[in-house]
XYZ file of C-alpha atoms in Angstrom:
311
model
C -19.232 -6.139 17.074
C -20.602 -9.578 16.221
C -22.728 -11.059 13.468
C -25.664 -13.320 14.309
C -23.482 -16.406 13.881
C -20.957 -15.032 16.378
C -18.414 -13.841 13.813
C -16.391 -10.931 15.201
C -16.487 -7.916 12.895
C -14.953 -4.467 12.575
C -17.251 -1.561 11.720
C -15.903 1.440 9.835
C -17.911 4.657 9.556
C -17.585 6.692 6.368
C -18.200 10.378 5.876
C -21.237 11.231 3.784
C -20.597 14.106 1.395
C -21.843 12.798 -1.931
C -25.084 13.113 -3.852
C -24.693 9.504 -4.959
C -27.840 7.510 -4.280
C -27.962 4.745 -1.701
C -28.996 2.206 -4.340
C -25.813 2.777 -6.359
C -23.750 2.727 -3.174
C -25.130 -0.694 -2.253
C -24.610 -2.027 -5.777
C -20.954 -1.025 -5.765
C -20.395 -2.509 -2.315
C -22.059 -5.700 -3.517
C -19.558 -6.058 -6.346
C -16.553 -5.429 -4.127
C -17.758 -7.735 -1.358
C -17.681 -10.571 -3.904
C -13.874 -10.366 -3.952
C -12.333 -13.154 -1.892
C -8.641 -13.772 -1.342
C -6.625 -14.812 1.729
C -4.714 -11.522 1.593
C -7.696 -9.198 1.300
C -9.656 -8.060 4.335
C -13.135 -9.458 3.765
C -15.851 -6.866 3.317
C -19.066 -8.466 4.564
C -21.353 -5.630 3.554
C -22.585 -2.183 4.441
C -25.263 -0.485 6.479
C -27.021 2.785 5.704
C -28.974 4.504 8.454
C -29.898 8.124 7.926
C -26.720 9.940 6.955
C -24.529 7.218 8.413
C -22.677 4.894 6.050
C -21.054 1.888 7.690
C -18.781 -0.789 6.233
C -18.621 -4.206 7.884
C -15.187 -5.886 7.715
C -13.726 -9.038 9.190
C -11.908 -8.351 12.449
C -8.105 -8.340 12.480
C -6.599 -9.246 15.850
C -3.201 -7.589 15.331
C -4.368 -4.262 13.946
C -2.278 -2.658 11.181
C 1.218 -3.246 9.841
C 2.053 0.407 10.502
C 1.196 0.051 14.180
C 3.163 -3.197 14.415
C 6.280 -1.647 12.877
C 6.363 1.939 14.086
C 3.493 2.553 16.454
C 3.966 3.480 20.092
C 6.525 1.203 21.718
C 3.955 -0.579 23.862
C 1.869 -1.616 20.824
C 4.675 -2.533 18.436
C 5.085 -6.209 17.571
C 8.430 -7.975 17.490
C 8.366 -9.275 13.927
C 11.210 -11.629 13.069
C 12.551 -11.864 9.533
C 10.537 -14.934 8.417
C 7.362 -13.127 9.496
C 8.368 -9.946 7.671
C 9.144 -11.926 4.536
C 5.756 -13.668 4.822
C 4.080 -10.274 5.064
C 5.908 -9.009 1.953
C 4.799 -12.083 0.009
C 1.216 -11.876 1.271
C 0.763 -8.231 0.291
C 2.194 -9.007 -3.144
C -0.231 -11.904 -3.569
C -3.178 -9.720 -2.607
C -2.195 -7.063 -5.139
C -1.645 -9.720 -7.799
C -5.227 -10.831 -7.251
C -6.592 -7.283 -7.502
C -4.559 -6.418 -10.605
C -4.475 -9.647 -12.572
C -6.741 -12.386 -11.251
C -10.039 -10.926 -10.071
C -13.020 -10.364 -12.336
C -12.855 -6.700 -11.335
C -9.424 -5.287 -12.147
C -8.767 -2.886 -9.273
C -6.100 -0.271 -8.610
C -5.976 0.300 -4.858
C -4.399 3.805 -4.960
C -3.486 3.917 -1.274
C -1.229 1.009 -0.356
C 0.513 1.838 2.927
C 1.110 0.288 6.322
C -2.115 1.543 7.866
C -4.096 -0.184 5.103
C -2.382 -3.536 5.660
C -4.030 -5.431 8.521
C -2.585 -8.426 10.373
C -4.662 -11.376 11.536
C -3.964 -13.475 14.621
C -1.319 -15.442 12.707
C 0.276 -12.222 11.383
C -0.920 -12.891 7.853
C -1.314 -9.590 5.971
C -4.645 -8.500 4.530
C -5.093 -5.473 2.313
C -7.939 -3.307 3.572
C -9.960 -0.503 1.972
C -9.555 -2.123 -1.436
C -13.243 -1.438 -1.919
C -12.486 2.273 -1.923
C -10.183 1.940 -4.907
C -10.552 2.624 -8.618
C -11.877 0.098 -11.103
C -9.398 -0.309 -13.952
C -11.468 -0.494 -17.131
C -9.907 -3.042 -19.457
C -10.206 -0.807 -22.509
C -8.020 1.867 -20.925
C -4.256 1.621 -20.682
C -4.305 4.221 -17.949
C -6.761 6.332 -16.033
C -6.448 10.082 -15.598
C -8.308 10.937 -12.436
C -8.385 13.173 -9.414
C -5.430 12.373 -7.220
C -6.226 10.512 -4.014
C -3.528 8.890 -1.946
C -0.983 9.426 0.799
C 2.165 11.499 0.589
C 5.304 9.410 0.503
C 3.592 6.380 -1.050
C 2.264 7.802 -4.300
C 3.946 7.023 -7.611
C 5.415 10.200 -9.152
C 3.486 9.942 -12.427
C 0.260 9.731 -10.424
C 1.132 12.457 -7.909
C 2.189 14.911 -10.603
C -0.070 14.110 -13.550
C -2.900 11.936 -12.260
C -1.710 9.138 -14.558
C -3.020 5.984 -12.887
C -2.261 2.359 -13.732
C -1.712 -0.703 -11.586
C 1.974 0.263 -11.590
C 1.077 3.013 -9.096
C 0.250 0.266 -6.596
C 3.528 -1.463 -7.467
C 5.393 1.717 -6.504
C 3.538 1.974 -3.194
C 4.258 -1.680 -2.507
C 7.974 -1.025 -2.969
C 7.873 1.716 -0.348
C 6.022 -0.531 2.107
C 8.512 -3.361 1.507
C 11.379 -1.018 2.429
C 9.500 -0.087 5.610
C 9.106 -3.769 6.485
C 12.834 -4.396 6.040
C 13.915 -1.304 7.966
C 11.167 -1.065 10.568
C 11.016 2.661 9.805
C 8.284 4.832 8.307
C 9.112 6.228 4.869
C 7.921 9.724 5.716
C 9.701 10.104 9.066
C 13.043 8.416 8.493
C 16.083 9.979 10.147
C 19.713 9.483 9.170
C 23.040 10.621 10.580
C 23.636 12.716 7.470
C 20.185 14.318 7.332
C 17.873 15.337 10.148
C 14.926 13.989 8.187
C 14.743 12.183 4.858
C 12.508 9.853 2.940
C 13.455 6.233 3.522
C 13.288 5.597 -0.234
C 15.692 8.430 -1.026
C 18.116 7.163 1.602
C 17.871 3.652 0.158
C 18.948 5.036 -3.221
C 21.966 6.687 -1.603
C 22.916 3.421 0.095
C 22.432 1.598 -3.194
C 24.906 3.907 -4.900
C 27.368 3.386 -2.036
C 26.962 -0.393 -2.145
C 25.744 -0.514 1.451
C 22.079 -1.502 1.183
C 22.280 -3.773 4.228
C 22.459 -0.655 6.407
C 18.702 -0.406 5.838
C 17.985 -3.545 7.857
C 16.135 -3.053 11.132
C 18.777 -3.335 13.884
C 16.226 -5.096 16.089
C 16.420 -8.157 13.832
C 18.758 -10.544 15.605
C 19.100 -13.000 12.749
C 18.060 -13.119 9.116
C 18.961 -14.557 5.747
C 21.143 -11.802 4.287
C 20.641 -12.994 0.714
C 16.864 -13.036 1.164
C 16.843 -9.585 2.762
C 18.923 -8.139 -0.065
C 16.569 -9.751 -2.567
C 13.587 -8.008 -0.956
C 15.402 -4.653 -0.954
C 16.320 -4.966 -4.623
C 12.770 -5.944 -5.543
C 11.477 -2.933 -3.590
C 13.835 -0.618 -5.463
C 12.691 -2.092 -8.778
C 9.083 -1.488 -7.757
C 9.845 2.178 -7.050
C 11.511 2.833 -10.397
C 10.691 6.315 -11.667
C 9.441 4.812 -14.928
C 6.218 2.809 -14.456
C 7.035 0.716 -17.527
C 10.167 -0.600 -15.819
C 8.363 -1.650 -12.648
C 7.595 -5.375 -12.457
C 4.070 -6.787 -12.363
C 2.960 -7.937 -8.944
C 2.802 -11.553 -10.114
C 6.486 -11.256 -11.041
C 7.187 -9.778 -7.615
C 5.581 -12.805 -5.949
C 7.664 -15.177 -8.055
C 10.890 -13.303 -7.301
C 10.151 -13.119 -3.575
C 9.548 -16.859 -3.456
C 12.716 -17.568 -5.402
C 10.928 -18.976 -8.431
C 12.221 -16.248 -10.737
C 15.740 -14.762 -10.647
C 16.019 -11.011 -10.228
C 17.701 -10.867 -13.633
C 17.943 -7.423 -15.151
C 15.689 -5.585 -12.742
C 15.803 -1.815 -13.115
C 16.811 -0.762 -9.625
C 16.138 2.942 -10.100
C 19.746 4.217 -9.847
C 20.085 7.629 -8.273
C 22.207 8.776 -11.221
C 19.095 9.027 -13.412
C 18.948 12.710 -12.438
C 15.217 12.355 -11.911
C 14.995 13.347 -8.261
C 12.237 15.834 -9.052
C 10.072 12.913 -10.101
C 10.655 11.068 -6.854
C 9.735 11.905 -3.293
C 10.629 15.596 -3.472
C 8.161 16.143 -6.288
C 5.443 14.450 -4.311
C 6.199 16.606 -1.280
C 6.141 19.769 -3.406
C 2.825 18.772 -4.916
C 1.149 18.203 -1.584
C 2.576 21.338 -0.014
C 0.617 23.341 -2.590
C -2.582 21.785 -1.308
C -4.479 22.682 1.798
C -3.086 20.636 4.644
C -6.563 19.551 5.566
C -6.852 17.576 2.345
C -4.180 15.096 3.423
C -5.532 11.599 3.078
C -6.102 9.158 5.886
C -2.611 8.791 7.372
C -3.772 8.416 10.969
C -7.560 8.727 10.808
C -10.125 5.996 11.095
C -12.709 7.753 8.910
C -12.475 8.047 5.147
C -14.717 8.523 2.152
C -15.856 5.946 -0.311
C -17.287 8.411 -2.746
C -14.225 8.915 -4.920
C -14.708 5.233 -5.820
C -18.442 5.441 -6.428
C -18.470 8.706 -8.375
C -15.901 7.455 -10.859
C -17.160 3.921 -11.296
C -20.873 4.478 -11.778
């Protein structure tokens, strides 16, 4: 669609299953639409007509990161290493803004490739951040109903509902590994295993000292030192212990070379904590009705988990 001034927009329809009043809905959208950052998809506003709830976003010419990396072959984009590195940095900057710089401290809760959009210059923009959870400053963590996507959720959140901004850091680490490998975390295949989580396989390669095997074979040339830096940062972000995960501002600095990796905790597989990693998350979700899986491949979603908690 288009705005009156000719601006191209994307319209997203939300399901309406809440008793929350329209006035409160508009107020919450108003707060979130005030957030502005080059790496956040701009939310222009909303429209309520009958039972229809519509969100108005800026239009992204290159669709989602997930489609670019592992969509159908005809819609995939050939992303060279400098572009992939730029995307890693951009996502990290967007999360830094949400966690540390914005007036509203926001935990996204669902960072994944389908929620990272790419503009015409392949700059990444985090979308659906308005559906996230406000992080009240007086709380060190938030215990809340779990909402996220299998394979990207931090173990402490998936198992106990313990939510801090470090849950987003974990999800970012998974996405960074996907960017390096060009493979989806939840459908990765290896020679040794018919199907495995990309993160779990990365930990095996880390133990074997062969992390460069993760690199997307379609990349013809790349800076090996820079690639290894991104992998190590991703592994630090996915540490089982949220306390040991870096802040997103530190991630940005490390990605740009301003801060050395130093003594990053790279989540060694010998921690004997596999049950708190991907397997635990799988087990948790398998106990739930399959229909409750969050928006892996759907265009519709609900905003009401954000509104009900925040009002």
